[in-house]
Coordinates of C-alpha atoms in Angstrom, one line a residue:
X344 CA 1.4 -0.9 13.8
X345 CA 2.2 -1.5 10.0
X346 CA -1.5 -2.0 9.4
X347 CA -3.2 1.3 11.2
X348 CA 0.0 3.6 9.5
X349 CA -0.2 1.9 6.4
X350 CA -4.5 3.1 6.9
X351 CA -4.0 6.6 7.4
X352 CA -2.1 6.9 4.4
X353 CA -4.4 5.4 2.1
X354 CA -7.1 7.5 3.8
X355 CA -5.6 10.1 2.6
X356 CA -4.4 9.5 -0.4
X357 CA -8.0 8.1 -1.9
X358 CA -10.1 10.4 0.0
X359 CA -11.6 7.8 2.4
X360 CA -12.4 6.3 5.8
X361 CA -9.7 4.6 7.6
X362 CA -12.9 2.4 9.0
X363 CA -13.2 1.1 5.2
X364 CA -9.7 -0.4 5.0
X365 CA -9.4 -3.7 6.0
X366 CA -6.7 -6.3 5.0
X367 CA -8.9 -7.6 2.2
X368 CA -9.4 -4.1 0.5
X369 CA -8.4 -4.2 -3.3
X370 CA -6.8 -1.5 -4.9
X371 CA -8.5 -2.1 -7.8
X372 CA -12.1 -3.5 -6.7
X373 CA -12.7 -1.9 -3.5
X374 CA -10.6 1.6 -4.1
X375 CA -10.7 1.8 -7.7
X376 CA -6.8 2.5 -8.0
X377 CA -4.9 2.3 -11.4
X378 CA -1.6 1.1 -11.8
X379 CA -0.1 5.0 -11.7
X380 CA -2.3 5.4 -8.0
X381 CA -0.2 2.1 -6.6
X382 CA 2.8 3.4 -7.8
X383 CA 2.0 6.9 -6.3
X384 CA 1.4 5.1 -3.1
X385 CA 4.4 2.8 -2.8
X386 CA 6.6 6.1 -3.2
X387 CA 4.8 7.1 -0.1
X388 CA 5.0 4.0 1.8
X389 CA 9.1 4.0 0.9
X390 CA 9.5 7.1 2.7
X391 CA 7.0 6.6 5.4
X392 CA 8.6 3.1 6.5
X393 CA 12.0 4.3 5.3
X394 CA 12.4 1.4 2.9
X395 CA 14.6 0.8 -0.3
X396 CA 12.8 0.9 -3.4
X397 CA 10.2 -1.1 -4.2
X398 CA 10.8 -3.0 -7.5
X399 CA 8.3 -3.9 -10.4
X400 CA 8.5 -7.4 -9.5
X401 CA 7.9 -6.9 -6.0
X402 CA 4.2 -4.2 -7.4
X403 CA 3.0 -7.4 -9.4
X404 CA 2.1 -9.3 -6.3
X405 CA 0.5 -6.8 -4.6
X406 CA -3.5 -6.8 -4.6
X407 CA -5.1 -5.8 -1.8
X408 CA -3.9 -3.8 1.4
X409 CA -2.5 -7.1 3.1
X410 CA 0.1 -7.5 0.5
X411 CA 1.5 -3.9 1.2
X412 CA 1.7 -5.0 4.8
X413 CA 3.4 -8.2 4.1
X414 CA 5.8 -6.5 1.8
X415 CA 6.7 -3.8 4.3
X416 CA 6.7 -6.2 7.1
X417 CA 9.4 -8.3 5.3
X418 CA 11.4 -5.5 4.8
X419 CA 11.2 -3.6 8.1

């Protein structure tokens, strides 16, 4: 459930498919995200998953879509 939620926002907030997000996408490869588009994005994932802030620490580990689902996961 993490996974398909976690799709439709990043649809929508890089003007794509949710059938081109997989796991493996890369921000910066596959979407062509900068560091200010991740940050944008983990504001949104705080308040769609109702999560604390997400620290800088925590941003330098994530890569591709599958480490914002781990994060979340391990804070849900």
């Amino acid at each position: 459930m993490v996974f398909e939620k976690l799709s439709k926002l990043i649809a929508e907030h890089f003007g794509i498919s949710t059938d081109a997000i997989t796991m493996d996408t890369s921000f910066v490869e596959d979407l062509n995200a900068d560091s200010i588009d991740v940050v944008d994005l983990m504001l949104e994932v705080e308040s769609l998953f109702n999560l604390d802030e997400i620290n800088e620490d925590d941003l330098q580990n994530v890569r591709t879509i599958g480490d914002v689902v781990n994060l979340i996961s391990e804070r849900l």
